[in-house]
């Protein structure tokens, strides 16, 4: 089959399949969507039918309520008036109201009066017997209904019946009920036809026993189990129906409401789908023909020509001069050009290969890596580049006479195993090996081997990389790592312990891990004297004790003086040639020394030294490495000093914390006392506000509903309670201002004698009215006090009012002004004395508390808020004075205000 046939066949098959899929998908989508629309339309008709039926019931309920709540009906149930029957229970009434049954039922559930009427024949009928049998039950349901008429559906042998029942009350809907009124209407053919007209559809009502035979049993059971659920079923291609079950008054399924509609939407959808299919078929035919013509002209003819040109080039063995002749600017033209370009590259490939071989030979010879070619069978060296000859000390002629066994420092079986790995995998990284030079020395190299084919023979290409320098660096890195680990261990000791002796021992132990030595010491400098405090390596008897007993003057010891002056580590390769070396017979064998200064805050405080019995053992690099341990020793010394300072500071802080804790405990006790006072204050305010408010509410109620002749008494009580509430609120506001420091007295010189005279004159009528005697005892000379005139009047007025309230008729009130000495200071005093009942000793400590009222106030029933004395005390404190109390039971009380004196203006 040619390419042209395959392309046309594939195109036609794809196009047909595409249009078939489109037709099937569109038809299913359209049918699905329009079927949903049809179902929703049917559901809407069913809902409208139910709504129409509910509207009928609502109309029936309204009519029943209108007749049942009517004074004439209420009176008729008592009198049984025939005039009412003749006027209201006529056939015309039933026809006007479209009623089939109208019943007046007694409270016992019996028929009092009733009518049954056929709206079609306009004839009176006997009352339905089955309805009469259910009257007692319906009557009980009516009485137990929460309110409003009871309505619903009943199925009688005569047919389904909708009804409403309402208790008979007066026109004002008052009782007691004298029975019930029942109105009913049969769901007969005219009524159902009326429903059909309302929804503009076909409506039928069926009993459960006579259900539509086309309705599946499972669907019927679903309708009965879930009353109110609407089910939509297509009967055939022309009709779709919707069903819903209607329940009777007892909640049981009683009827099936069916609504039928023509399937106009479905029929229109079928026609639309067929038209779409026909349109797709015509479009597919036209589109297919045009596509085949375009494929033939644009693609297939040119592909055939390109195939012919390529075939001609392939059969031409003599030359590569032929080229394809396809023209244009599309992919086929690109393919033809690519073929032509490939032919051009093939013509030049041979020369390129020759050039490449020359270049790679040059690269191998100039490579910085050694390259060997080894015969797999004989292990002989076939070739080598100049770098290998230089590395191993051979000439090219000489190296081609040896085998791999002569060059690799490895047992022959192990070498053969490596070669077998190369033969198996084609490539093998041998890693590090030692190769033997011509002079017999070994050189470390990194080896990589690969399998090659050369002139039909297997060979191995071996790449050698000199790693001598890397090995030297690794050695240095290992030494550095050892130093780092030792320093890390020392640092860990610094972090884990503050024991100074333990830290010095750990430092010497770690020095031994990094620097080889025969002895090691740590010296500490105190003043100008250096003393060895830790040693290692002095193993002869008593030698360590001798060394620890040594003392050196820094200025007189050359090596110590040098490190002190320069601050740098020092290496002494040979102690016998070092100028100023202190030679001791006991340690004359010590020939080389390295030392590093221990610095604290930039000052040398000691040093770390290591010694060797071998001359020239230590160089400056060893001393510099030792400096790291000396620095850690400096940190240890600094930590020891810091630890001592921290311990001293901690002791001081413990003492301060103890003092602060005691202060906080005292403050906590005060806060608890304040919290208790706050709770008591809120409780007292609530109580004091609640009492006058309760009285005001009570007497307001009495004003509205009490006897008119007592309104004056109620108003007097209301004014008294309102005044009490006003005084309480004013006292609370002043207490609040005092607590918030919003009351600031304006202190000026005040003549207290003049103030007492004014107060006595103002209060004298009220004192005389209560049968009391007022005495005024004033200092002979004018008394001036630092006070706020308004606030001082408030204090004295409160004290004077209390004295008048608690002193019985015939008693005496005395106002005094005088000068007194207290706590080494002079005070201007104003005293208010009464001959009242006095204050018990147990109450005197509480009289200045807010809302406190003693037994005398409770027994005398004197009105008050219990805030007056508390406010007076707060105001006196703002003046910098004192308010005192002196009282004995049965002898009266004296309140004294003590103020700072002032110069006369």
mmCIF file of N, CA and C in Angstrom, residues 718-794:
data_model
loop_
_atom_site.group_PDB
_atom_site.id
_atom_site.type_symbol
_atom_site.label_atom_id
_atom_site.label_comp_id
_atom_site.label_asym_id
_atom_site.label_seq_id
_atom_site.Cartn_x
_atom_site.Cartn_y
_atom_site.Cartn_z
ATOM 1 N N UNK A 718 -41.686 58.970 96.730
ATOM 2 C CA UNK A 718 -40.840 58.975 95.535
ATOM 3 C C UNK A 718 -39.785 60.072 95.621
ATOM 4 N N UNK A 719 -40.187 61.296 96.084
ATOM 5 C CA UNK A 719 -39.219 62.379 96.221
ATOM 6 C C UNK A 719 -38.140 62.010 97.237
ATOM 7 N N UNK A 720 -38.547 61.380 98.351
ATOM 8 C CA UNK A 720 -37.561 61.008 99.379
ATOM 9 C C UNK A 720 -36.560 59.996 98.828
ATOM 10 N N UNK A 721 -37.067 58.957 98.141
ATOM 11 C CA UNK A 721 -36.174 57.921 97.608
ATOM 12 C C UNK A 721 -35.304 58.480 96.482
ATOM 13 N N UNK A 722 -35.881 59.374 95.654
ATOM 14 C CA UNK A 722 -35.087 59.976 94.573
ATOM 15 C C UNK A 722 -33.967 60.830 95.143
ATOM 16 N N UNK A 723 -34.285 61.607 96.231
ATOM 17 C CA UNK A 723 -33.244 62.419 96.869
ATOM 18 C C UNK A 723 -32.157 61.536 97.464
ATOM 19 N N UNK A 724 -32.603 60.420 98.102
ATOM 20 C CA UNK A 724 -31.617 59.489 98.650
ATOM 21 C C UNK A 724 -30.727 58.933 97.542
ATOM 22 N N UNK A 725 -31.339 58.544 96.426
ATOM 23 C CA UNK A 725 -30.563 58.006 95.293
ATOM 24 C C UNK A 725 -29.629 59.081 94.733
ATOM 25 N N UNK A 726 -30.110 60.355 94.673
ATOM 26 C CA UNK A 726 -29.272 61.450 94.176
ATOM 27 C C UNK A 726 -28.065 61.662 95.088
ATOM 28 N N UNK A 727 -28.315 61.659 96.437
ATOM 29 C CA UNK A 727 -27.187 61.829 97.358
ATOM 30 C C UNK A 727 -26.189 60.691 97.220
ATOM 31 N N UNK A 728 -26.722 59.452 97.070
ATOM 32 C CA UNK A 728 -25.834 58.288 96.929
ATOM 33 C C UNK A 728 -24.967 58.414 95.675
ATOM 34 N N UNK A 729 -25.579 58.831 94.565
ATOM 35 C CA UNK A 729 -24.824 58.963 93.303
ATOM 36 C C UNK A 729 -23.785 60.075 93.427
ATOM 37 N N UNK A 730 -24.179 61.224 94.072
ATOM 38 C CA UNK A 730 -23.215 62.312 94.236
ATOM 39 C C UNK A 730 -22.046 61.860 95.105
ATOM 40 N N UNK A 731 -22.359 61.083 96.170
ATOM 41 C CA UNK A 731 -21.275 60.580 97.024
ATOM 42 C C UNK A 731 -20.373 59.633 96.251
ATOM 43 N N UNK A 732 -20.966 58.765 95.426
ATOM 44 C CA UNK A 732 -20.161 57.827 94.634
ATOM 45 C C UNK A 732 -19.283 58.571 93.638
ATOM 46 N N UNK A 733 -19.842 59.610 93.001
ATOM 47 C CA UNK A 733 -19.039 60.377 92.053
ATOM 48 C C UNK A 733 -17.877 61.065 92.760
ATOM 49 N N UNK A 734 -18.132 61.584 93.977
ATOM 50 C CA UNK A 734 -17.046 62.246 94.683
ATOM 51 C C UNK A 734 -15.992 61.229 95.122
ATOM 52 N N UNK A 735 -16.446 60.049 95.576
ATOM 53 C CA UNK A 735 -15.490 58.969 95.914
ATOM 54 C C UNK A 735 -14.639 58.631 94.696
ATOM 55 N N UNK A 736 -15.301 58.535 93.509
ATOM 56 C CA UNK A 736 -14.572 58.201 92.275
ATOM 57 C C UNK A 736 -13.554 59.280 91.948
ATOM 58 N N UNK A 737 -13.954 60.557 92.088
ATOM 59 C CA UNK A 737 -13.010 61.639 91.807
ATOM 60 C C UNK A 737 -11.835 61.619 92.779
ATOM 61 N N UNK A 738 -12.109 61.283 94.018
ATOM 62 C CA UNK A 738 -11.023 61.193 94.997
ATOM 63 C C UNK A 738 -10.081 60.045 94.660
ATOM 64 N N UNK A 739 -10.661 58.895 94.263
ATOM 65 C CA UNK A 739 -9.822 57.735 93.911
ATOM 66 C C UNK A 739 -8.968 58.008 92.694
ATOM 67 N N UNK A 740 -9.495 58.781 91.728
ATOM 68 C CA UNK A 740 -8.775 59.067 90.484
ATOM 69 C C UNK A 740 -7.907 60.315 90.613
ATOM 70 N N UNK A 741 -7.779 60.854 91.841
ATOM 71 C CA UNK A 741 -6.959 62.051 92.083
ATOM 72 C C UNK A 741 -7.415 63.225 91.236
ATOM 73 N N UNK A 742 -8.731 63.288 90.959
ATOM 74 C CA UNK A 742 -9.265 64.411 90.186
ATOM 75 C C UNK A 742 -9.732 65.557 91.090
ATOM 76 N N UNK A 743 -9.728 65.327 92.418
ATOM 77 C CA UNK A 743 -10.106 66.374 93.361
ATOM 78 C C UNK A 743 -8.830 66.934 93.975
ATOM 79 N N UNK A 744 -8.487 68.153 93.600
ATOM 80 C CA UNK A 744 -7.267 68.800 94.115
ATOM 81 C C UNK A 744 -7.685 70.039 94.897
ATOM 82 N N UNK A 745 -7.484 70.025 96.210
ATOM 83 C CA UNK A 745 -7.909 71.188 97.007
ATOM 84 C C UNK A 745 -7.049 72.412 96.706
ATOM 85 N N UNK A 746 -7.687 73.562 96.697
ATOM 86 C CA UNK A 746 -6.985 74.847 96.545
ATOM 87 C C UNK A 746 -6.761 75.396 97.948
ATOM 88 N N UNK A 747 -5.554 75.226 98.468
ATOM 89 C CA UNK A 747 -5.251 75.568 99.858
ATOM 90 C C UNK A 747 -4.983 77.072 99.983
ATOM 91 N N UNK A 748 -5.790 77.704 100.825
ATOM 92 C CA UNK A 748 -5.646 79.141 101.128
ATOM 93 C C UNK A 748 -5.874 79.311 102.628
ATOM 94 N N UNK A 749 -5.452 80.385 103.203
ATOM 95 C CA UNK A 749 -5.741 80.620 104.634
ATOM 96 C C UNK A 749 -7.245 80.762 104.860
ATOM 97 N N UNK A 750 -7.789 79.978 105.783
ATOM 98 C CA UNK A 750 -9.223 80.000 106.095
ATOM 99 C C UNK A 750 -9.379 80.248 107.600
ATOM 100 N N UNK A 751 -10.263 81.183 107.981
ATOM 101 C CA UNK A 751 -10.560 81.477 109.384
ATOM 102 C C UNK A 751 -11.599 80.479 109.858
ATOM 103 N N UNK A 752 -11.144 79.481 110.648
ATOM 104 C CA UNK A 752 -12.055 78.419 111.066
ATOM 105 C C UNK A 752 -13.102 78.949 112.051
ATOM 106 N N UNK A 753 -12.778 79.986 112.847
ATOM 107 C CA UNK A 753 -13.770 80.553 113.772
ATOM 108 C C UNK A 753 -14.937 81.146 112.992
ATOM 109 N N UNK A 754 -14.626 81.898 111.959
ATOM 110 C CA UNK A 754 -15.688 82.488 111.148
ATOM 111 C C UNK A 754 -16.507 81.400 110.469
ATOM 112 N N UNK A 755 -15.834 80.323 110.059
ATOM 113 C CA UNK A 755 -16.527 79.211 109.394
ATOM 114 C C UNK A 755 -17.507 78.544 110.356
ATOM 115 N N UNK A 756 -17.109 78.380 111.664
ATOM 116 C CA UNK A 756 -17.991 77.741 112.644
ATOM 117 C C UNK A 756 -19.195 78.634 112.954
ATOM 118 N N UNK A 757 -18.956 79.948 113.000
ATOM 119 C CA UNK A 757 -20.072 80.868 113.270
ATOM 120 C C UNK A 757 -21.104 80.779 112.148
ATOM 121 N N UNK A 758 -20.626 80.774 110.918
ATOM 122 C CA UNK A 758 -21.537 80.684 109.766
ATOM 123 C C UNK A 758 -22.317 79.382 109.810
ATOM 124 N N UNK A 759 -21.639 78.260 110.094
ATOM 125 C CA UNK A 759 -22.294 76.953 110.156
ATOM 126 C C UNK A 759 -23.347 76.920 111.261
ATOM 127 N N UNK A 760 -23.026 77.493 112.421
ATOM 128 C CA UNK A 760 -23.970 77.496 113.549
ATOM 129 C C UNK A 760 -25.202 78.319 113.205
ATOM 130 N N UNK A 761 -24.998 79.464 112.544
ATOM 131 C CA UNK A 761 -26.150 80.289 112.179
ATOM 132 C C UNK A 761 -27.042 79.591 111.164
ATOM 133 N N UNK A 762 -26.442 78.874 110.196
ATOM 134 C CA UNK A 762 -27.232 78.184 109.182
ATOM 135 C C UNK A 762 -28.028 77.037 109.777
ATOM 136 N N UNK A 763 -27.472 76.347 110.763
ATOM 137 C CA UNK A 763 -28.090 75.132 111.286
ATOM 138 C C UNK A 763 -28.943 75.379 112.531
ATOM 139 N N UNK A 764 -28.892 76.547 113.078
ATOM 140 C CA UNK A 764 -29.593 76.803 114.344
ATOM 141 C C UNK A 764 -31.098 76.556 114.234
ATOM 142 N N UNK A 765 -31.811 76.984 113.164
ATOM 143 C CA UNK A 765 -33.256 76.690 113.090
ATOM 144 C C UNK A 765 -33.546 75.199 113.099
ATOM 145 N N UNK A 766 -32.776 74.437 112.365
ATOM 146 C CA UNK A 766 -33.018 72.999 112.312
ATOM 147 C C UNK A 766 -32.700 72.348 113.644
ATOM 148 N N UNK A 767 -31.648 72.863 114.342
ATOM 149 C CA UNK A 767 -31.305 72.318 115.661
ATOM 150 C C UNK A 767 -32.447 72.581 116.643
ATOM 151 N N UNK A 768 -32.986 73.809 116.627
ATOM 152 C CA UNK A 768 -34.082 74.140 117.530
ATOM 153 C C UNK A 768 -35.324 73.323 117.197
ATOM 154 N N UNK A 769 -35.582 73.086 115.899
ATOM 155 C CA UNK A 769 -36.759 72.310 115.488
ATOM 156 C C UNK A 769 -36.702 70.895 116.045
ATOM 157 N N UNK A 770 -35.496 70.344 116.159
ATOM 158 C CA UNK A 770 -35.364 68.966 116.666
ATOM 159 C C UNK A 770 -35.210 68.912 118.184
ATOM 160 N N UNK A 771 -35.320 70.059 118.854
ATOM 161 C CA UNK A 771 -35.258 70.064 120.319
ATOM 162 C C UNK A 771 -33.865 69.878 120.853
ATOM 163 N N UNK A 772 -32.835 70.326 120.113
ATOM 164 C CA UNK A 772 -31.450 70.174 120.531
ATOM 165 C C UNK A 772 -30.891 71.520 120.965
ATOM 166 N N UNK A 773 -29.754 71.461 121.685
ATOM 167 C CA UNK A 773 -29.059 72.667 122.129
ATOM 168 C C UNK A 773 -27.718 72.727 121.432
ATOM 169 N N UNK A 774 -27.346 73.883 120.856
ATOM 170 C CA UNK A 774 -26.094 74.050 120.131
ATOM 171 C C UNK A 774 -25.199 75.013 120.902
ATOM 172 N N UNK A 775 -23.964 74.549 121.228
ATOM 173 C CA UNK A 775 -22.957 75.370 121.915
ATOM 174 C C UNK A 775 -21.814 75.627 120.949
ATOM 175 N N UNK A 776 -21.239 76.831 121.024
ATOM 176 C CA UNK A 776 -20.132 77.214 120.155
ATOM 177 C C UNK A 776 -18.984 77.677 121.038
ATOM 178 N N UNK A 777 -17.874 76.907 121.084
ATOM 179 C CA UNK A 777 -16.709 77.207 121.904
ATOM 180 C C UNK A 777 -15.544 77.436 120.962
ATOM 181 N N UNK A 778 -15.103 78.690 120.817
ATOM 182 C CA UNK A 778 -14.066 79.022 119.848
ATOM 183 C C UNK A 778 -12.832 79.545 120.546
ATOM 184 N N UNK A 779 -11.727 79.379 119.919
ATOM 185 C CA UNK A 779 -10.453 79.899 120.413
ATOM 186 C C UNK A 779 -10.557 81.426 120.523
ATOM 187 N N UNK A 780 -9.890 81.959 121.525
ATOM 188 C CA UNK A 780 -10.006 83.394 121.757
ATOM 189 C C UNK A 780 -9.462 84.208 120.601
ATOM 190 N N UNK A 781 -8.339 83.777 120.067
ATOM 191 C CA UNK A 781 -7.744 84.493 118.924
ATOM 192 C C UNK A 781 -8.196 83.831 117.626
ATOM 193 N N UNK A 782 -8.216 84.572 116.523
ATOM 194 C CA UNK A 782 -8.577 83.963 115.224
ATOM 195 C C UNK A 782 -7.640 82.796 114.882
ATOM 196 N N UNK A 783 -8.189 81.755 114.345
ATOM 197 C CA UNK A 783 -7.411 80.583 113.949
ATOM 198 C C UNK A 783 -7.449 80.469 112.426
ATOM 199 N N UNK A 784 -6.256 80.474 111.816
ATOM 200 C CA UNK A 784 -6.157 80.352 110.348
ATOM 201 C C UNK A 784 -5.539 79.000 109.999
ATOM 202 N N UNK A 785 -6.187 78.300 109.103
ATOM 203 C CA UNK A 785 -5.719 76.970 108.667
ATOM 204 C C UNK A 785 -5.562 76.953 107.144
ATOM 205 N N UNK A 786 -4.627 76.084 106.676
ATOM 206 C CA UNK A 786 -4.469 75.888 105.228
ATOM 207 C C UNK A 786 -5.559 74.916 104.757
ATOM 208 N N UNK A 787 -6.534 75.417 103.977
ATOM 209 C CA UNK A 787 -7.665 74.563 103.601
ATOM 210 C C UNK A 787 -8.336 75.114 102.354
ATOM 211 N N UNK A 788 -9.104 74.214 101.732
ATOM 212 C CA UNK A 788 -9.989 74.600 100.634
ATOM 213 C C UNK A 788 -11.332 74.959 101.273
ATOM 214 N N UNK A 789 -11.780 76.211 101.132
ATOM 215 C CA UNK A 789 -12.955 76.697 101.839
ATOM 216 C C UNK A 789 -14.169 75.828 101.554
ATOM 217 N N UNK A 790 -14.408 75.495 100.261
ATOM 218 C CA UNK A 790 -15.596 74.710 99.895
ATOM 219 C C UNK A 790 -15.533 73.308 100.490
ATOM 220 N N UNK A 791 -14.381 72.649 100.379
ATOM 221 C CA UNK A 791 -14.266 71.278 100.883
ATOM 222 C C UNK A 791 -14.345 71.235 102.405
ATOM 223 N N UNK A 792 -13.813 72.259 103.100
ATOM 224 C CA UNK A 792 -13.874 72.261 104.557
ATOM 225 C C UNK A 792 -15.313 72.448 105.025
ATOM 226 N N UNK A 793 -16.090 73.282 104.322
ATOM 227 C CA UNK A 793 -17.511 73.422 104.656
ATOM 228 C C UNK A 793 -18.221 72.083 104.487
ATOM 229 N N UNK A 794 -17.869 71.338 103.411
ATOM 230 C CA UNK A 794 -18.504 70.021 103.183
ATOM 231 C C UNK A 794 -18.203 69.076 104.345
#
